Coordinates of C-alpha atoms in Angstrom, one line a residue:
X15 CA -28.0 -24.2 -11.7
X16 CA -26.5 -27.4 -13.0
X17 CA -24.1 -28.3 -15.3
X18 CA -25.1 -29.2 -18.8
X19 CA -27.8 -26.3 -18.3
X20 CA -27.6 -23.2 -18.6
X21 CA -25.4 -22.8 -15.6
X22 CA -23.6 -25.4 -13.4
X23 CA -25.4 -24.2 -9.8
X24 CA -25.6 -25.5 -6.7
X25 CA -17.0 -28.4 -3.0
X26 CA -12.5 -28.0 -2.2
X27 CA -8.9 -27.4 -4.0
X28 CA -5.9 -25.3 -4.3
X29 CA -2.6 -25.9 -6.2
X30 CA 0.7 -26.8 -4.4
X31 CA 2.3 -27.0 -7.3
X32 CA 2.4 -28.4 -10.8
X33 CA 4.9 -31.6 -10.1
X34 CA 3.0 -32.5 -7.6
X35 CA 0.6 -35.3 -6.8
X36 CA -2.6 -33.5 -6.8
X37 CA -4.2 -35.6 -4.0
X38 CA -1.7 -34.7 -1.5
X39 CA -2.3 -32.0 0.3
X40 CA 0.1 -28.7 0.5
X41 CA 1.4 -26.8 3.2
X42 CA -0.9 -25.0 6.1
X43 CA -1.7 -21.6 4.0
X44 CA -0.7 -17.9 5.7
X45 CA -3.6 -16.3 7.4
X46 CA -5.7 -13.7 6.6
X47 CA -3.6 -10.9 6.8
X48 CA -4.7 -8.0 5.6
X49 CA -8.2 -8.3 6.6
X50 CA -9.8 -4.4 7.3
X51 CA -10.3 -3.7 10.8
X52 CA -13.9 -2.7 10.1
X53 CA -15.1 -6.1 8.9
X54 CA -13.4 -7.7 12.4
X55 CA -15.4 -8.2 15.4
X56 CA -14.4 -8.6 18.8
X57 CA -16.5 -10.9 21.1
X58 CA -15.9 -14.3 23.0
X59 CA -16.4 -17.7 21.6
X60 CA -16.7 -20.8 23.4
X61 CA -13.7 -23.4 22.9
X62 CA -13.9 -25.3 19.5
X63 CA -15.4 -28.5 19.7
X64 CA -12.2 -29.9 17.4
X65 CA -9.9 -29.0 20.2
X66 CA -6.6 -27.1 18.6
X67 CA -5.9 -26.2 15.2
X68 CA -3.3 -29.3 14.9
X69 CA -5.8 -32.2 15.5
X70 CA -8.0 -30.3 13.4
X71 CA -5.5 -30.5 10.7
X72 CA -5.1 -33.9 10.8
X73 CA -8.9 -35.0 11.0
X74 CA -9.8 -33.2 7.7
X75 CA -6.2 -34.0 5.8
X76 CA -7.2 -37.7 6.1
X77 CA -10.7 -37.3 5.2
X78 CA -9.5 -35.1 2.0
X79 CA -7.3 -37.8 1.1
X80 CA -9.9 -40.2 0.2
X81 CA -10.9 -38.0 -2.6
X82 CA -9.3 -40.3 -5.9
X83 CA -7.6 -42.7 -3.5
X84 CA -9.1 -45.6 -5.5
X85 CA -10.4 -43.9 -8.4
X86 CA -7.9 -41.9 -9.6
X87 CA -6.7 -38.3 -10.2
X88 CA -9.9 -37.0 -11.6
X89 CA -11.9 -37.5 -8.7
X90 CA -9.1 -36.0 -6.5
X91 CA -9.8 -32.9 -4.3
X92 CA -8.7 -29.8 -6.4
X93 CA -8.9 -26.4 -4.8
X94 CA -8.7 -25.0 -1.3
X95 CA -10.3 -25.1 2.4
X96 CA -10.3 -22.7 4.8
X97 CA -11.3 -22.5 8.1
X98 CA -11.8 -19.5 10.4
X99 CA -12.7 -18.9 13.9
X100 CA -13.3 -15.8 14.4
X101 CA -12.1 -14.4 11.6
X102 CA -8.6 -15.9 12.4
X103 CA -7.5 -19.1 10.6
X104 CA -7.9 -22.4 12.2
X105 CA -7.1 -24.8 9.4
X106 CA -5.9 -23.7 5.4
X107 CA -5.3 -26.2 2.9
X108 CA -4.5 -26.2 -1.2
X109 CA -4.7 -29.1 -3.3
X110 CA -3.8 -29.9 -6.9
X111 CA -3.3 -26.8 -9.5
X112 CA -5.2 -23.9 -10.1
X113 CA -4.2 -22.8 -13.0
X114 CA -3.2 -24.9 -15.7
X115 CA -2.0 -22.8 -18.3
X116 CA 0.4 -21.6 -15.6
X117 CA 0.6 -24.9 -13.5
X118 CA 0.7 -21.9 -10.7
X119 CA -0.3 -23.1 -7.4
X120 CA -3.6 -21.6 -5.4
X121 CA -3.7 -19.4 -2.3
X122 CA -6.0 -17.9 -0.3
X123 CA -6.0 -14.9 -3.1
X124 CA -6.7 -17.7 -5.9
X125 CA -10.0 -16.3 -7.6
X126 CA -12.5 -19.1 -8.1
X127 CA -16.6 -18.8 -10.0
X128 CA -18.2 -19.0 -6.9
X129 CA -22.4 -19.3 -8.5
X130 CA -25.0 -19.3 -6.4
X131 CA -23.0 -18.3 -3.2
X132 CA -23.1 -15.0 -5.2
X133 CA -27.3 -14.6 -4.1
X134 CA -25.6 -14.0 0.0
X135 CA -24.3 -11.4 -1.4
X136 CA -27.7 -10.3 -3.9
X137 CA -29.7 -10.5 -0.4
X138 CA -27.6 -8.3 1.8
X139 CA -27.5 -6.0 -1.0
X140 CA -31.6 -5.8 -1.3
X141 CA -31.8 -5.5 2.4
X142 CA -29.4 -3.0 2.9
X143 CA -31.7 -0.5 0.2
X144 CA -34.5 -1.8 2.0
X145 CA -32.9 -0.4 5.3
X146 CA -32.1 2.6 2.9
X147 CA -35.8 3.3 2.2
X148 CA -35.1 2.9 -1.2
X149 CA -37.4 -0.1 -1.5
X150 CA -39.6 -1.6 0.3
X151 CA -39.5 -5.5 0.6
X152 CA -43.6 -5.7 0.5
X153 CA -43.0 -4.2 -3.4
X154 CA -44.5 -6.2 -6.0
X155 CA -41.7 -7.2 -8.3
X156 CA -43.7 -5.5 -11.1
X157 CA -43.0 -2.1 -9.5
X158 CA -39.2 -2.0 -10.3
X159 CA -39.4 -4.8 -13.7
X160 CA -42.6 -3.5 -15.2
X161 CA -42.0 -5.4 -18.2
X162 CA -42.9 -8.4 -16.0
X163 CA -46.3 -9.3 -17.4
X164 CA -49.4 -8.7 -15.0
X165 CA -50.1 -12.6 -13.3
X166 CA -46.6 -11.8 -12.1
X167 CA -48.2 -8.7 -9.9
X168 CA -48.4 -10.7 -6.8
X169 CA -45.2 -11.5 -6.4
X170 CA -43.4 -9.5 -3.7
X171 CA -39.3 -9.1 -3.2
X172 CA -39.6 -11.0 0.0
X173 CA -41.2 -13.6 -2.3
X174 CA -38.1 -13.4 -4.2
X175 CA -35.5 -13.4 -1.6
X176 CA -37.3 -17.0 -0.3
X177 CA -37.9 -18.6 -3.5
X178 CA -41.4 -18.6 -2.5
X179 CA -42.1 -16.7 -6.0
X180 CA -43.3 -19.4 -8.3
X181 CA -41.5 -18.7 -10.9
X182 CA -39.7 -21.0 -13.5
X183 CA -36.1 -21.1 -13.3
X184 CA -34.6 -20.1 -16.7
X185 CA -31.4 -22.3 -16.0
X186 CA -33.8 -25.0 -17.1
X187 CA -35.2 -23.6 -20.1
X188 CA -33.1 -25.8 -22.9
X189 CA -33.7 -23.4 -25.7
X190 CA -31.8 -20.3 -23.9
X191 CA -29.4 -22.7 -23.1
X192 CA -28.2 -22.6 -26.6
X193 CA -27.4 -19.3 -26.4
X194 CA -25.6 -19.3 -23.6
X195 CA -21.8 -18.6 -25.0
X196 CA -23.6 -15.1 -26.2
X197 CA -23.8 -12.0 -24.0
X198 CA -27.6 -12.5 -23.1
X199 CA -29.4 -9.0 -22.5
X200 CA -32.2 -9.3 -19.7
X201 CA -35.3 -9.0 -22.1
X202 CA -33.6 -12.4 -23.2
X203 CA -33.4 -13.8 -19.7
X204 CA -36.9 -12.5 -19.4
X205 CA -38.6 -13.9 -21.8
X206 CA -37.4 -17.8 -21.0
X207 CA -39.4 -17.1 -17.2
X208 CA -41.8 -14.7 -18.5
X209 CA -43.4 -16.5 -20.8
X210 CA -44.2 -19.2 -18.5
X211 CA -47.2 -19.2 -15.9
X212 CA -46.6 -19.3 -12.0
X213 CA -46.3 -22.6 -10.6
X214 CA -48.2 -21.9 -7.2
X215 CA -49.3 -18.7 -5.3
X216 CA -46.9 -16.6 -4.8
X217 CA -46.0 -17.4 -1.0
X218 CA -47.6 -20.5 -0.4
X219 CA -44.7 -23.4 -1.3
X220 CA -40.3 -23.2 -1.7
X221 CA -39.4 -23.6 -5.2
X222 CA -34.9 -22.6 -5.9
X223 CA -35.2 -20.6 -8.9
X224 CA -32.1 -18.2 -10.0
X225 CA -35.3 -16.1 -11.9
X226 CA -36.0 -15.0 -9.2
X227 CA -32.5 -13.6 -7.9
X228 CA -32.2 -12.8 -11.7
X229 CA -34.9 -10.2 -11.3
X230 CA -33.1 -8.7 -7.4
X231 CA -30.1 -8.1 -9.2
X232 CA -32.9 -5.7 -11.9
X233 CA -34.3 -4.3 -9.0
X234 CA -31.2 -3.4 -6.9
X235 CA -30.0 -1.8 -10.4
X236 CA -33.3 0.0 -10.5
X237 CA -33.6 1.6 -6.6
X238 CA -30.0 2.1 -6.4
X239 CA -29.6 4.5 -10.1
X240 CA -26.0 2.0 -10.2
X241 CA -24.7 -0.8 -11.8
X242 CA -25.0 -4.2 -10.2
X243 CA -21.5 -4.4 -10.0
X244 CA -21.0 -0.8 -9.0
X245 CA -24.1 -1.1 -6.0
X246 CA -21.8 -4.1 -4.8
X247 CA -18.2 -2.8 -5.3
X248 CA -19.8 0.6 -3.2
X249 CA -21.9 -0.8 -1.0
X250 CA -21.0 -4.6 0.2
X251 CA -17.5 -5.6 -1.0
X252 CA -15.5 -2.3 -0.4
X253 CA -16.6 -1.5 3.1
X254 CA -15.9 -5.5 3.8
X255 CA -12.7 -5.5 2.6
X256 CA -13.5 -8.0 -0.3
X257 CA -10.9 -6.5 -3.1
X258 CA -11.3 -9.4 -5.0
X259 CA -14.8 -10.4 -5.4
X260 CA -17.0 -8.9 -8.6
X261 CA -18.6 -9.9 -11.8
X262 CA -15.2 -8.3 -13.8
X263 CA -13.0 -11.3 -13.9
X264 CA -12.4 -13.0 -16.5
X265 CA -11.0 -16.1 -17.3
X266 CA -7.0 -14.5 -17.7
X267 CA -7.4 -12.2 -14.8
X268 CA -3.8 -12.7 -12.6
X269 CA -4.3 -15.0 -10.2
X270 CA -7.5 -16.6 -11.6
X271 CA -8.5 -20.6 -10.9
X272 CA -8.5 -22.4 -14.3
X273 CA -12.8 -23.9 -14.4
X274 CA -12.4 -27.8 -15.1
X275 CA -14.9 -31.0 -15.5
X276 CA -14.6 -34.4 -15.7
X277 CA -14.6 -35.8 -19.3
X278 CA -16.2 -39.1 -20.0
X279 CA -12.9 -41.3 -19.1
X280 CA -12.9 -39.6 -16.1
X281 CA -9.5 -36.9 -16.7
X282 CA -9.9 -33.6 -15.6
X283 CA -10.1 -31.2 -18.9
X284 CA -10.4 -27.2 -19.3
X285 CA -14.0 -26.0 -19.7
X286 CA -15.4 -23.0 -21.8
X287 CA -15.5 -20.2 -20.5
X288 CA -19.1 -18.9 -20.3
X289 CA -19.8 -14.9 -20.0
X290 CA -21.4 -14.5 -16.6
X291 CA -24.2 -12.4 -17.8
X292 CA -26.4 -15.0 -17.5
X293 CA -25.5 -15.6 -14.2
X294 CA -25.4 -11.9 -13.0
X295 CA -27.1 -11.6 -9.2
X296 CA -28.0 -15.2 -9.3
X297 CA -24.9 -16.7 -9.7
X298 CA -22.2 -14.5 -11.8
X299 CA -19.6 -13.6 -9.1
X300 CA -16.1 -14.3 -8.7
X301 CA -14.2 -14.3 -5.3
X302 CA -11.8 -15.7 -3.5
X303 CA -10.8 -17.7 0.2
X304 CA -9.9 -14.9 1.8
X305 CA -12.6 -12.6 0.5
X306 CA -15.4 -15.5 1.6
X307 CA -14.0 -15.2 4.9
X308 CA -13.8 -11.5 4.8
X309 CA -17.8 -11.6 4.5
X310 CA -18.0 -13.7 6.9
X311 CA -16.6 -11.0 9.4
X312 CA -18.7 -8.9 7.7
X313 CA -21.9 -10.6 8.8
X314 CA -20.5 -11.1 12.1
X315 CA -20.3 -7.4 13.0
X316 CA -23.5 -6.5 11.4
X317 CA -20.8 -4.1 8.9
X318 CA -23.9 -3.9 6.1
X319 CA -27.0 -5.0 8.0
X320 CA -28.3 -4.1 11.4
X321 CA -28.6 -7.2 13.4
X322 CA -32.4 -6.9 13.2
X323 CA -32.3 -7.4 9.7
X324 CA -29.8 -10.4 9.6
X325 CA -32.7 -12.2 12.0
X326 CA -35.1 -11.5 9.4
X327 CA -32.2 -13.1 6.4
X328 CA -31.2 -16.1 8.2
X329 CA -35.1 -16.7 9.3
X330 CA -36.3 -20.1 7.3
X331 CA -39.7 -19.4 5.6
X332 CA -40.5 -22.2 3.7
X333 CA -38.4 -25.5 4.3
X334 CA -34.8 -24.4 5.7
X335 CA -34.6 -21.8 2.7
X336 CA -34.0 -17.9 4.3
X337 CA -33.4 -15.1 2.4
X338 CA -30.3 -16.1 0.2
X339 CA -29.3 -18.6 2.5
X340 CA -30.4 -22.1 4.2
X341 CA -30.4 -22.4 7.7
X342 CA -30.9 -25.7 9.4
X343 CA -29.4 -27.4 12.8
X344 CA -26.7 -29.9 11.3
X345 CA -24.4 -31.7 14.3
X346 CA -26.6 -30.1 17.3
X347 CA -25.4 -26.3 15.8
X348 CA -27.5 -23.9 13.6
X349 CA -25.6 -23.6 10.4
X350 CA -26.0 -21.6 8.1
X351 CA -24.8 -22.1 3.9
X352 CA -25.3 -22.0 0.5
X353 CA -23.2 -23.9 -2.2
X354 CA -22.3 -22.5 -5.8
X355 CA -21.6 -23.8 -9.0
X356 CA -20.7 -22.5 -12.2
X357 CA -19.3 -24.0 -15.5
X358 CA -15.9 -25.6 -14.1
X359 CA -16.3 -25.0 -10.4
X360 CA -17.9 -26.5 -7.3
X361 CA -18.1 -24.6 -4.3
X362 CA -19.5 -24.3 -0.4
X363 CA -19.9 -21.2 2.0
X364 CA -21.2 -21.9 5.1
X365 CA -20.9 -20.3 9.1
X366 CA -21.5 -21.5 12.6
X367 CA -22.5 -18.0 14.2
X368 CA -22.6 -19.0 18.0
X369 CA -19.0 -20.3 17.3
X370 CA -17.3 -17.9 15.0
X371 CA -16.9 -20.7 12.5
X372 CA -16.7 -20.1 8.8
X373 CA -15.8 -22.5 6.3
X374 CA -15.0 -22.1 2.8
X375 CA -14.6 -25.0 -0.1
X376 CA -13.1 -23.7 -3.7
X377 CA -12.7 -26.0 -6.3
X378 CA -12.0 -26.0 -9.5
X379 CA -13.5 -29.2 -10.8
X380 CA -17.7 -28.9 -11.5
X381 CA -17.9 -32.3 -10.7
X382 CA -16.9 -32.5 -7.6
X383 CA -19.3 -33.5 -4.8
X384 CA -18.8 -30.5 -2.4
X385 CA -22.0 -31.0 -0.5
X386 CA -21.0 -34.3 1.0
X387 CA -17.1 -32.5 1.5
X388 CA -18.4 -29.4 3.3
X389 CA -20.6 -31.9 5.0
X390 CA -18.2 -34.0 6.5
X391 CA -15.8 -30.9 7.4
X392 CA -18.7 -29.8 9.1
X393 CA -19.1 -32.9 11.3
X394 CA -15.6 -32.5 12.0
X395 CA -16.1 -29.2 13.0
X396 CA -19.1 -29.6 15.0
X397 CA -18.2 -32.9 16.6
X398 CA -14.9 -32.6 17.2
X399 CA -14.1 -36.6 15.9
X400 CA -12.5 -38.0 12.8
X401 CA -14.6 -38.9 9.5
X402 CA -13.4 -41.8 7.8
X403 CA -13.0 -40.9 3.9
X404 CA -15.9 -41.8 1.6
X405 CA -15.2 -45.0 0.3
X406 CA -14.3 -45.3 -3.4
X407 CA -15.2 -48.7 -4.0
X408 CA -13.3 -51.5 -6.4
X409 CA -15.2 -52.3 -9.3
X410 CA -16.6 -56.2 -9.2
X411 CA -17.3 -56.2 -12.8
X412 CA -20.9 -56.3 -14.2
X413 CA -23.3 -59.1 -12.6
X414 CA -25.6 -60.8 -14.7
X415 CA -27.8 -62.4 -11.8
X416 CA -27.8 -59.0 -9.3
X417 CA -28.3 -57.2 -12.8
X418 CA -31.7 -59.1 -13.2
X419 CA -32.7 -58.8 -9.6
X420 CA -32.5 -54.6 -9.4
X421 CA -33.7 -53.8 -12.9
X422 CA -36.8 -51.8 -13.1
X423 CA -38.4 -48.6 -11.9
X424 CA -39.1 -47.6 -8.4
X425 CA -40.7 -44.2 -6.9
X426 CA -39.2 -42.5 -4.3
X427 CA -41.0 -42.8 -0.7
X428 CA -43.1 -40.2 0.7
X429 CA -41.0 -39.5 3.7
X430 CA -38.4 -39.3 1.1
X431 CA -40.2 -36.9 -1.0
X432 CA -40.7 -34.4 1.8
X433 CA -37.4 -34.5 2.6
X434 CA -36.5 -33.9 -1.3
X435 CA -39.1 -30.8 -1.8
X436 CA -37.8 -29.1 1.7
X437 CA -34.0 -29.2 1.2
X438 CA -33.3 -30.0 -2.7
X439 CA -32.2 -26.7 -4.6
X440 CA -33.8 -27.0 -8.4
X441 CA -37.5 -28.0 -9.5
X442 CA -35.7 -30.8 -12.3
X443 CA -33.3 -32.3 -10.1
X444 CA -35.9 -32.4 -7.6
X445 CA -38.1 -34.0 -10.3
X446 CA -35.6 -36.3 -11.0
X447 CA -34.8 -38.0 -8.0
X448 CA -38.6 -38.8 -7.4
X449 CA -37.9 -42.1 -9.9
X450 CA -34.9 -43.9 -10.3
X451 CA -35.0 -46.5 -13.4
X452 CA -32.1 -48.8 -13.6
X453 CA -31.6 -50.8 -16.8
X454 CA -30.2 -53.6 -17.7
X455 CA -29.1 -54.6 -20.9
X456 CA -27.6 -58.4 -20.4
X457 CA -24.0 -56.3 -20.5
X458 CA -24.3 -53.5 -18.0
X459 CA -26.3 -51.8 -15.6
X460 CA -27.2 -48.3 -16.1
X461 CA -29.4 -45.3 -15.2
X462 CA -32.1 -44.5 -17.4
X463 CA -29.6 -41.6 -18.2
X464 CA -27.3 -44.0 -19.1
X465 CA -25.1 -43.5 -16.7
X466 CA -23.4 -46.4 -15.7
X467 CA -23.8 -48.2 -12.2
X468 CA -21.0 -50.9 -11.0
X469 CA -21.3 -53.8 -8.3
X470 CA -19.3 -53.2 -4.9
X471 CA -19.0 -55.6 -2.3
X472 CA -21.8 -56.5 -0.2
X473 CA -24.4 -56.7 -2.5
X474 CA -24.1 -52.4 -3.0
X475 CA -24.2 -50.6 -6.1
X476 CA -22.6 -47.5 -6.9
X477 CA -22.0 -44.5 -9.3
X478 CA -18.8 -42.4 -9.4
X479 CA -20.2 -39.0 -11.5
X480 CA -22.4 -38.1 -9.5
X481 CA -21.1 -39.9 -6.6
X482 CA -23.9 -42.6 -4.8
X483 CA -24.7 -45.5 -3.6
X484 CA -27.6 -48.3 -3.6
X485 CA -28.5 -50.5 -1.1
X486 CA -31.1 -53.0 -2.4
X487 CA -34.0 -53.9 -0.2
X488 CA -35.7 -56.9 0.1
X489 CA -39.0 -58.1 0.4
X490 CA -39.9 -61.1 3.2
X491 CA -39.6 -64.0 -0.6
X492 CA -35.9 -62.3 -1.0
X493 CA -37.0 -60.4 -4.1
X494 CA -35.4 -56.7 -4.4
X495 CA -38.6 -54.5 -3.1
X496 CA -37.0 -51.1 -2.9
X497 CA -33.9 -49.5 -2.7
X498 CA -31.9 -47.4 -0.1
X499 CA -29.4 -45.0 -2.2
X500 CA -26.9 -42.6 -0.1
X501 CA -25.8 -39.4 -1.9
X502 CA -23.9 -36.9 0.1
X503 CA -25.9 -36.0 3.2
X504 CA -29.0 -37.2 1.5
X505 CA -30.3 -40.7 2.7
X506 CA -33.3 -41.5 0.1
X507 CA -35.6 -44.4 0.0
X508 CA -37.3 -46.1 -3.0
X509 CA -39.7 -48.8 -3.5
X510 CA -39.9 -50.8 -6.7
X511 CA -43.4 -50.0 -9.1

């Protein structure tokens, strides 16, 4: 889900304290603590590739501090990053405030929205009945949401669990997204999807949808006779220890994360706060640091799951999509994640098994790229060497000649376009990265959006919200054939109409 939809979907901040500048970062954070014995395992990892936890430190507090170095405080990392190896902290960092009614700092305790890391948590909890007999994953979702109408029949919760379904994602449908300050019932939810033919056989292509994780959280209601909240709460969160994850907190809970955004001169401002019952198993759980890492641990010792059935979870089935989580090999390791957003907050989860790694990005800022800064704390991770800070680059001032030479429409490349429909959560951003039309209107340059674009040095183009940039091609007459635009991890090709 994405901001200005329904819900922000698919980064990394703390507080260190109100006087203080946000984009420096605070003191090492204290450790775990009281993590439960039961979600602790025991076994021997292999040495880090980052070598000890001091050099560690150092690599990913000067990455961090590129984050609003030459663009100012808004773009400034705001939240928290932890680290764990085997269960035990490696690295712990805060950043700017978490709560700004209280100018209180974060901690590991700090309870952020974390979105669509919430559908880990939807999977185990569907597997684990599964194991329980009390569903089968072969069931046709129509068995346990018979209001489903019958073309949705086919659809299995395997199907569900992969976003193999077909089924529209009501975080796109515009019309429920007017509603969306109101407690929605599920009929509501319901309709926007059900309404709405299948896009492919059920099975046959990946399509992200939060419907579909929508609907497990229905089911798990259904086979279990309990709340979601309650299956969870008895189930997953208090045998791992997680005493601060659930759907129950609101925005003035103690020791909640204030939800922020960018506004359009680029000053972090409050957001509304938006009931989560739209989000519910897709998306509508809170958590903290310490709790992520907690489940971490969990899936480590195979707490809730045997280790049969966490093969068959972390198993791709279409593109690098599992079941409520993507695994892929990033850096020569299998990794496995999921990001989350939510109105005000960007957020990463992601684990390197065969090491006992875990990381964990928080933030409290919805625009804040946290693919590309989970990325790049990754690499550090994995590689063990220093990533230079993404550049924030100085504005030229608009161009009139370079203006002329990019304007127009290009289509992005098929290689390109594979890439896009195997990794890229959402059918309408994927949609929207498959053209890129920048305009020119003899005073700026902009998106088709209208989003505008600025000239860097040599000959680049870039965008701070989102953050990207373009390299113009050229054909063997010097005219601009294509372009080469780098967003995040994403390297994407396009060539001009």
């Amino acid at each position: 889900m994405k901001r200005h939809r329904l819900l922000t979907l698919l980064a990394c901040t703390i507080a260190v304290g109100a006087c203080q500048d946000s984009s420096r970062p605070g003191p090492v954070l204290a450790g775990l603590g009281n993590a439960t014995p039961s979600a602790s395992v025991a076994i021997s990892l292999p040495p880090p590739p980052y070598g000890d936890p001091a050099h560690l430190a150092a690599m990913i507090d000067a990455f961090a501090a590129g984050y609003g170095a030459g663009w100012g405080k808004g773009f400034a990392l705001n939240g928290i990053i932890l680290v764990t190896r085997g269960g035990e902290p490696a690295y712990s960092r805060a950043f700017g405030v978490a709560n700004t009614k209280t100018g209180a700092p974060a901690d590991e305790s700090t309870i952020y929205r974390v979105g669509s890391i919430t559908k880990q948590l939807t999977a185990v909890a569907t597997l684990r009945l599964a194991a329980g007999k009390k569903l089968s994953l072969d069931d046709s979702v129509r068995k346990w949401v018979p209001e489903l109408p019958a073309p949705f029949g086919p659809v299995t919760l395997t199907q569900l669990l992969a976003n193999t379904a077909g089924i529209s994602d009501y975080a796109d449908d515009e019309e429920l997204a007017k509603e969306r300050d109101a407690k929605l019932p599920p009929s509501r939810i319901i309709r926007s999807f059900a309404t709405r033919p299948l896009a492919f056989e059920p099975g046959s292509r990946f399509s992200y949808s939060n419907s579909n994780y929508y609907l497990l959280g229905l089911v798990i209601e259904r086979a279990s006779g309990l709340s979601y909240e309650q299956y969870l709460q008895s189930q997953i969160l208090g045998p791992a220890g997680m005493r601060r994850t659930g759907t129950m907190f609101g925005p003035d809970a103690p020791g909640s994360a204030t939800g922020r955004t960018q506004d359009s001169s680029d000053a972090l401002v409050d957001t509304k706060y938006i009931d989560g019952s739209g989000a519910f198993a897709a998306g509508g759980l809170s958590s903290t640091a310490h709790d992520l890492a907690l489940w971490d641990r969990a899936l480590a010792s195979h707490l809730l799951i045997d280790a049969d059935t966490d093969r068959l979870r972390t198993t791709p089935v279409r593109s690098v999509y599992a079941l409520g989580v993507a695994r892929e090999t990033r850096y020569g390791h299998e990794v496995e994640s999921h990001n989350g957003g939510i109105d005000g907050f960007a957020n990463a989860f992601a684990r390197v098994p065969k090491l006992g790694l875990a990381l964990v990005i928080l933030t409290n800022n919805d625009r804040f790229p946290v693919d590309g800064c989970a990325d790049a704390v990754l690499r550090i991770l994995l590689e063990g060497k220093p990533v230079p800070p993404l550049p924030e680059s100085r504005d030229l001032g608009y161009d009139p000649k370079r203006a002329a030479e990019v304007a127009g429409e290009y289509v992005l490349k098929e290689e390109s376009r594979r890439t896009v429909d195997a990794i890229i959560s959402g059918q309408d951003f994927r949609d929207a990265l498959k053209t890129m039309s920048l305009v020119n209107d003899g005073q700026k340059l902009t998106l088709k959006s209208g989003a505008p674009l600025f000239f860097g040095e040599g000959g680049t183009l870039f965008s701070r919200k989102p953050r990207f940039v373009v390299t113009p091609t050229r054909d063997a007459d010097g005219a601009v054939a294509g372009l080469n635009v780098v967003r995040g991890r994403w390297n994407m090709s396009y060539s001009r109409k």
